[in-house]
Structures are given as structure tokens and as C-alpha cells.
Tab-separated table of C-alpha atoms and ligand atoms in Angstrom:
chain	number	residue	atom	x	y	z
E	23	MET	CA	0.000	0.000	0.000
E	24	SER	CA	1.202	3.532	-0.675
E	25	LYS	CA	1.291	6.263	2.000
E	26	LYS	CA	-1.230	6.148	4.839
E	27	LEU	CA	-3.666	8.985	4.244
E	28	THR	CA	-5.628	11.010	6.773
E	29	PHE	CA	-9.312	11.649	6.113
E	30	LEU	CA	-11.223	14.366	7.933
E	31	ILE	CA	-14.884	13.353	7.884
E	32	LEU	CA	-17.682	15.622	9.105
E	33	SER	CA	-20.886	13.791	9.864
E	34	GLY	CA	-24.312	13.845	11.483
E	35	PRO	CA	-26.691	16.712	12.242
E	36	THR	CA	-25.885	19.871	14.128
E	37	LYS	CA	-28.142	21.122	16.921
E	38	GLU	CA	-28.619	24.843	17.327
E	39	TYR	CA	-29.894	25.597	20.806
E	40	ILE	CA	-32.546	28.285	21.277
E	41	ASP	CA	-32.645	27.946	25.066
E	42	PRO	CA	-31.409	25.198	27.470
E	43	VAL	CA	-34.034	22.704	26.250
E	44	LYS	CA	-35.093	23.679	22.718
E	45	TYR	CA	-33.079	23.427	19.541
E	46	ILE	CA	-33.226	23.506	15.725
E	47	SER	CA	-31.905	20.403	13.996
E	48	ASN	CA	-32.633	17.925	11.198
E	49	GLU	CA	-33.142	14.214	10.555
E	50	SER	CA	-29.573	13.241	9.650
E	51	SER	CA	-28.720	9.782	11.070
E	52	GLY	CA	-24.999	9.986	10.333
E	53	LYS	CA	-25.200	6.641	8.499
E	54	MET	CA	-23.334	7.875	5.437
E	55	GLY	CA	-20.530	9.324	7.564
E	56	LEU	CA	-20.312	6.034	9.451
E	57	ALA	CA	-20.132	4.075	6.186
E	58	LEU	CA	-17.407	6.428	4.899
E	59	ALA	CA	-15.332	5.985	8.074
E	60	ARG	CA	-15.627	2.197	7.795
E	61	ALA	CA	-14.613	2.262	4.133
E	62	VAL	CA	-11.525	4.341	4.974
E	63	PHE	CA	-10.565	2.017	7.865
E	64	LYS	CA	-10.931	-1.036	5.562
E	65	LYS	CA	-8.381	0.545	3.249
E	66	GLY	CA	-5.948	1.068	6.128
E	67	HIS	CA	-6.076	4.873	6.263
E	68	ASN	CA	-6.696	7.182	9.252
E	69	VAL	CA	-9.907	9.019	10.082
E	70	ILE	CA	-10.517	12.151	12.122
E	71	PHE	CA	-14.277	11.996	12.615
E	72	VAL	CA	-16.083	15.165	13.686
E	73	SER	CA	-19.662	14.277	14.413
E	74	GLY	CA	-22.898	15.820	15.590
E	75	GLN	CA	-25.020	13.795	18.015
E	76	VAL	CA	-26.119	10.461	16.498
E	77	LEU	CA	-27.054	6.991	17.767
E	78	LYS	CA	-24.003	5.202	16.381
E	79	TYR	CA	-20.399	6.428	16.075
E	80	PRO	CA	-17.631	4.622	14.153
E	81	LYS	CA	-14.858	2.674	15.882
E	82	ASN	CA	-11.176	2.971	14.963
E	83	VAL	CA	-11.312	6.713	14.384
E	84	ASN	CA	-10.143	9.811	16.178
E	85	LEU	CA	-13.663	10.760	17.321
E	86	ILE	CA	-14.497	14.397	18.041
E	87	LYS	CA	-18.081	14.918	19.182
E	88	VAL	CA	-19.733	18.282	18.612
E	89	VAL	CA	-23.194	19.750	19.007
E	90	SER	CA	-23.487	22.964	16.989
E	91	ALA	CA	-22.315	24.126	13.569
E	92	LEU	CA	-19.951	26.655	15.163
E	93	GLU	CA	-18.336	23.880	17.201
E	94	MET	CA	-18.041	21.683	14.109
E	95	PHE	CA	-16.410	24.590	12.274
E	96	THR	CA	-13.866	25.127	15.080
E	97	LYS	CA	-12.923	21.430	15.168
E	98	ALA	CA	-12.762	21.177	11.367
E	99	LYS	CA	-10.412	24.182	11.180
E	100	ALA	CA	-8.218	22.804	13.981
E	101	ASN	CA	-7.759	19.513	12.082
E	102	LEU	CA	-7.730	20.790	8.520
E	103	LYS	CA	-3.959	20.810	8.005
E	104	LYS	CA	-3.625	17.201	9.186
E	105	ALA	CA	-5.953	15.945	6.464
E	106	ASP	CA	-5.222	14.804	2.919
E	107	ILE	CA	-8.879	14.283	2.096
E	108	ILE	CA	-11.809	16.176	3.645
E	109	ILE	CA	-15.386	14.966	3.280
E	110	SER	CA	-18.460	16.600	4.733
E	111	ALA	CA	-21.473	14.321	4.927
E	112	ALA	CA	-22.748	16.446	7.814
E	113	ALA	CA	-26.195	18.017	7.752
E	114	VAL	CA	-25.056	21.381	9.056
E	115	ALA	CA	-27.906	23.680	10.093
E	116	ASP	CA	-27.874	26.659	7.754
E	117	TYR	CA	-28.957	29.042	10.543
E	118	ARG	CA	-28.658	29.279	14.320
E	119	PRO	CA	-30.672	31.374	16.756
E	120	ALA	CA	-29.219	34.873	16.764
E	121	LYS	CA	-29.364	34.889	20.553
E	122	PHE	CA	-29.191	31.943	22.941
E	123	GLN	CA	-31.732	32.434	25.731
E	124	LYS	CA	-30.121	31.527	29.059
E	125	TYR	CA	-33.439	30.509	30.635
E	126	LYS	CA	-36.179	28.345	29.127
E	127	ILE	CA	-38.531	30.509	27.083
E	128	LYS	CA	-41.954	30.521	28.719
E	129	LYS	CA	-45.175	30.079	26.824
E	130	ALA	CA	-46.842	33.475	26.489
E	131	GLY	CA	-48.625	35.133	23.532
E	132	SER	CA	-50.123	33.396	20.481
E	133	SER	CA	-46.898	33.736	18.485
E	134	ILE	CA	-43.227	34.489	19.034
E	135	TYR	CA	-40.506	35.329	16.555
E	136	LEU	CA	-37.117	33.727	16.366
E	137	GLY	CA	-34.195	35.674	14.904
E	138	LEU	CA	-31.738	33.489	12.980
E	139	LYS	CA	-28.146	34.050	11.935
E	140	LYS	CA	-26.359	32.274	9.101
E	141	ASN	CA	-23.861	29.598	10.078
E	142	PRO	CA	-20.448	29.452	8.407
E	143	ASP	CA	-20.243	27.107	5.420
E	144	ILE	CA	-17.641	24.653	6.722
E	145	ILE	CA	-16.890	22.680	3.571
E	146	LYS	CA	-16.731	25.910	1.550
E	147	TYR	CA	-14.070	27.168	3.960
E	148	CYS	CA	-12.159	23.884	3.449
E	149	GLY	CA	-12.534	24.150	-0.338
E	150	LYS	CA	-11.326	27.754	-0.448
E	151	ASN	CA	-8.331	27.058	1.808
E	152	LYS	CA	-7.175	23.708	0.444
E	153	PHE	CA	-3.554	23.009	-0.498
E	154	ASN	CA	-3.157	19.841	-2.590
E	155	GLN	CA	-6.023	18.364	-0.585
E	156	VAL	CA	-9.155	16.724	-1.900
E	157	VAL	CA	-12.384	18.319	-0.654
E	158	VAL	CA	-15.719	16.569	-1.034
E	159	GLY	CA	-19.239	17.739	-0.239
E	160	PHE	CA	-22.725	16.327	-0.403
E	161	ALA	CA	-25.792	17.942	-1.936
E	162	LEU	CA	-29.241	16.952	-0.768
E	163	GLU	CA	-32.111	18.551	-2.631
E	164	THR	CA	-35.803	17.919	-3.182
E	165	TYR	CA	-35.713	19.379	-6.720
E	166	ASP	CA	-33.164	20.588	-9.309
E	167	LEU	CA	-30.674	18.156	-7.763
E	168	LEU	CA	-28.031	18.022	-10.498
E	169	LYS	CA	-28.242	21.729	-11.310
E	170	SER	CA	-27.786	22.702	-7.641
E	171	ALA	CA	-25.008	20.144	-7.108
E	172	LYS	CA	-23.079	21.566	-10.056
E	173	ILE	CA	-23.353	25.093	-8.619
E	174	LYS	CA	-22.191	23.895	-5.173
E	175	LEU	CA	-19.257	22.002	-6.684
E	176	LYS	CA	-18.037	25.264	-8.197
E	177	ASN	CA	-19.000	27.749	-5.442
E	178	LYS	CA	-17.448	25.680	-2.657
E	179	ASN	CA	-14.373	24.831	-4.765
E	180	LEU	CA	-14.922	21.086	-4.279
E	181	ASP	CA	-13.187	18.257	-6.117
E	182	LEU	CA	-16.203	15.992	-5.905
E	183	ILE	CA	-19.836	16.303	-4.883
E	184	VAL	CA	-22.222	13.511	-3.972
E	185	ALA	CA	-25.779	14.458	-4.936
E	186	ASN	CA	-28.722	12.645	-3.397
E	187	GLY	CA	-32.424	13.068	-2.771
E	188	ARG	CA	-34.377	13.516	0.453
E	189	GLU	CA	-35.205	9.760	0.671
E	190	SER	CA	-31.575	9.143	1.669
E	191	PHE	CA	-32.121	10.454	5.243
E	192	GLY	CA	-32.026	7.598	7.768
E	193	SER	CA	-32.055	4.866	5.133
E	194	ASP	CA	-29.432	2.121	4.602
E	195	PHE	CA	-29.945	2.396	0.853
E	196	THR	CA	-29.678	5.403	-1.409
E	197	SER	CA	-29.190	6.540	-5.007
E	198	VAL	CA	-26.512	9.098	-5.729
E	199	TYR	CA	-24.661	10.950	-8.439
E	200	LEU	CA	-20.900	11.373	-8.017
E	201	MET	CA	-20.034	14.565	-9.827
E	202	ASN	CA	-16.714	16.250	-10.584
E	203	SER	CA	-16.091	19.128	-12.974
E	204	GLU	CA	-15.880	16.726	-15.924
E	205	GLU	CA	-18.213	13.809	-15.378
E	206	ILE	CA	-21.196	12.394	-13.530
E	207	LEU	CA	-21.495	8.807	-12.325
E	208	GLN	CA	-24.947	7.556	-11.321
E	209	ILE	CA	-25.265	4.833	-8.666
E	210	ASP	CA	-28.810	3.581	-8.258
E	211	ASN	CA	-30.336	2.163	-5.057
E	212	LYS	CA	-27.288	0.690	-3.390
E	213	ASN	CA	-26.334	0.126	0.225
E	214	LYS	CA	-24.545	3.115	1.799
E	215	ASN	CA	-21.494	0.895	2.515
E	216	PHE	CA	-21.159	0.146	-1.191
E	217	ILE	CA	-21.562	3.811	-2.103
E	218	ALA	CA	-19.090	4.854	0.593
E	219	GLY	CA	-16.505	2.454	-0.887
E	220	LYS	CA	-16.972	4.032	-4.313
E	221	ILE	CA	-16.651	7.569	-2.894
E	222	ILE	CA	-13.478	6.707	-0.968
E	223	ASN	CA	-11.887	5.037	-4.032
E	224	GLU	CA	-12.724	8.098	-6.105
E	225	THR	CA	-11.244	10.514	-3.532
E	226	ILE	CA	-8.013	8.491	-3.404
E	227	ARG	CA	-7.844	8.480	-7.208
E	228	ILE	CA	-8.217	12.292	-7.276
E	229	PHE	CA	-5.616	12.660	-4.492
E	230	GLU	CA	-3.085	10.519	-6.371
E	231	ASN	CA	-3.760	12.511	-9.513
E	232	ILE	CA	-3.016	15.799	-7.697
E	233	LYS	CA	0.251	14.315	-6.367
E	234	HIS	CA	1.170	13.058	-9.838
E	235	VAL	CA	0.574	16.466	-11.444
E	236	GLN	CA	2.526	18.153	-8.628
E	237	LYS	CA	5.487	15.766	-9.106
E	238	ASN	CA	5.621	16.382	-12.842
E	239	SER	CA	5.342	20.150	-12.775
T	336	LIG	O1	-25.148	24.415	0.594
T	336	LIG	P1	-25.571	23.095	1.119
T	336	LIG	O2	-25.874	23.070	2.579
T	336	LIG	O3	-26.682	22.448	0.345
T	336	LIG	O4	-24.301	22.163	0.855
T	336	LIG	C1	-24.195	20.862	1.311
T	336	LIG	C2	-22.762	20.518	1.599
T	336	LIG	O5	-22.129	21.572	2.321
T	336	LIG	C3	-22.631	19.296	2.490
T	336	LIG	O6	-21.418	18.647	2.192
T	336	LIG	C4	-22.627	19.912	3.874
T	336	LIG	O7	-22.017	19.057	4.798
T	336	LIG	C5	-21.816	21.168	3.636
T	336	LIG	N1	-22.155	22.300	4.513
T	336	LIG	C6	-21.205	22.807	5.386
T	336	LIG	N2	-21.494	23.881	6.178
T	336	LIG	C7	-22.701	24.465	6.125
T	336	LIG	C8	-23.675	23.976	5.233
T	336	LIG	C9	-23.377	22.889	4.457
T	336	LIG	O8	-20.104	22.257	5.436
T	336	LIG	N3	-22.966	25.499	6.882
């Protein structure tokens, strides 16, 4: 085997607390992140796994548990330079409450309004700051999937994007498109472990390509 690589994998949902008991989150199970970590371990490489709260975490990884998007961002930045390949399968909340209420909000009038602030785009930061690293994102959409994925690939400066539909959440099976700037590969209704293997192989291929170009320039 060639050099042992280090993968930084971001996974699971983030929780954005409104007050000590209420939060904004999503349905991400972290199953794809788990499958990715297992696929990397099978190949003998290292994983730094930054994960939101889920039911099952991978073994054989450097596990960093986080709750919010801001925490995930801090941990991703702190580990960025150690990684050869960065993959975000995390369902990062786009917004967080503008103000965390120290005490539980009491029921009062017929409606209340919640101010929200945009969270940093973690994988975009990784894409914009990469140095001979491979950066991979996911795109989950309910419509215009391929069009949106293509835009994200470019805007976030990614090497690869995995596009999938809403039905992927929580399931062991999914259908995806693996998209780089030149081609699209469709994988239909396969187990997430199988898909994870394909994604990891593809990231290693891109990484070796970058090294090859670098060596010959
Ligand atoms: O822009 P959108 O959220 O659809 O992009 C999805 C991709 O970006 C996923 O890989 C997700 O993990 C990542 N992302 C992120 N930080 C955010 C939002 C999304 O890293 N704040």
C-alpha cells in the first residue's frame, strides 16, 4: 500500500440551541458518515471523525463529538492541516438562533418570533483554503438536484460532490450521483457501505492525480 492517508470526515446533524431545552436540527442519522469511516478504515487509512449527536459512532477513528455548527467549524479548522482528504457528509444547520436564551422561554402570547443568523459554510471554507487536498461535499435537494449540485461544486471549490435526494435520510440504501467538474457517475439504489466504498476510491484516485501532477510540474 502507498502512504497512509488522513481523512477528515464531518458527519451527522448539528443542533442549534434556542434555550437550554429547545433546539433547531434535522433528521440526519450519520449513516453515510459512518459508512465512509468504515470504508476508509478497511483501506488502512486514518480518520478524524467530527460528528454531531447520532445513535451510532464509528470505531477505529479519532472521534471528536460536537453539538453545533460553530463547534463543528472550530474542530474542522483545527484539524484541517492534518488531512489529505476532507469529506463533509454532515447536515449542518444553515442558521442558528441569533441569541441563545439563558433561561427556558416561557409560553406566552399566540406567536413568538425567532431571529436566525447564518452559520459558516464549513466545507466551503475547506474548499477555499485547500492546499493539494481533496475536498468533497454532499448535496441533498428535493428538486433541481443536479443543477444545484453543479453550482455547489463550483462555489465551494470542491473536487467531488455527492448528490442525493431527500429519501436518503435515515435509510441504509440510497441513489446518488458522483459529480466532478468533468463527469457524472450515477449509482442507483445501493447500500450506503457500497456507495461509501466508491466515494473513498474516487477521492483516493483524485488525491493521487493531484500528487502526480505536482510531481511532474
Ligand atoms: O449548501 P448546502 O448546505 O446544500 O451544501 C451541502 C454541503 O455543504 C454538504 O457537504 C454539507 O455538509 C456542507 N455544509 C457545510 N457547512 C454548512 C452547510 C453545508 O459544510 N454550513
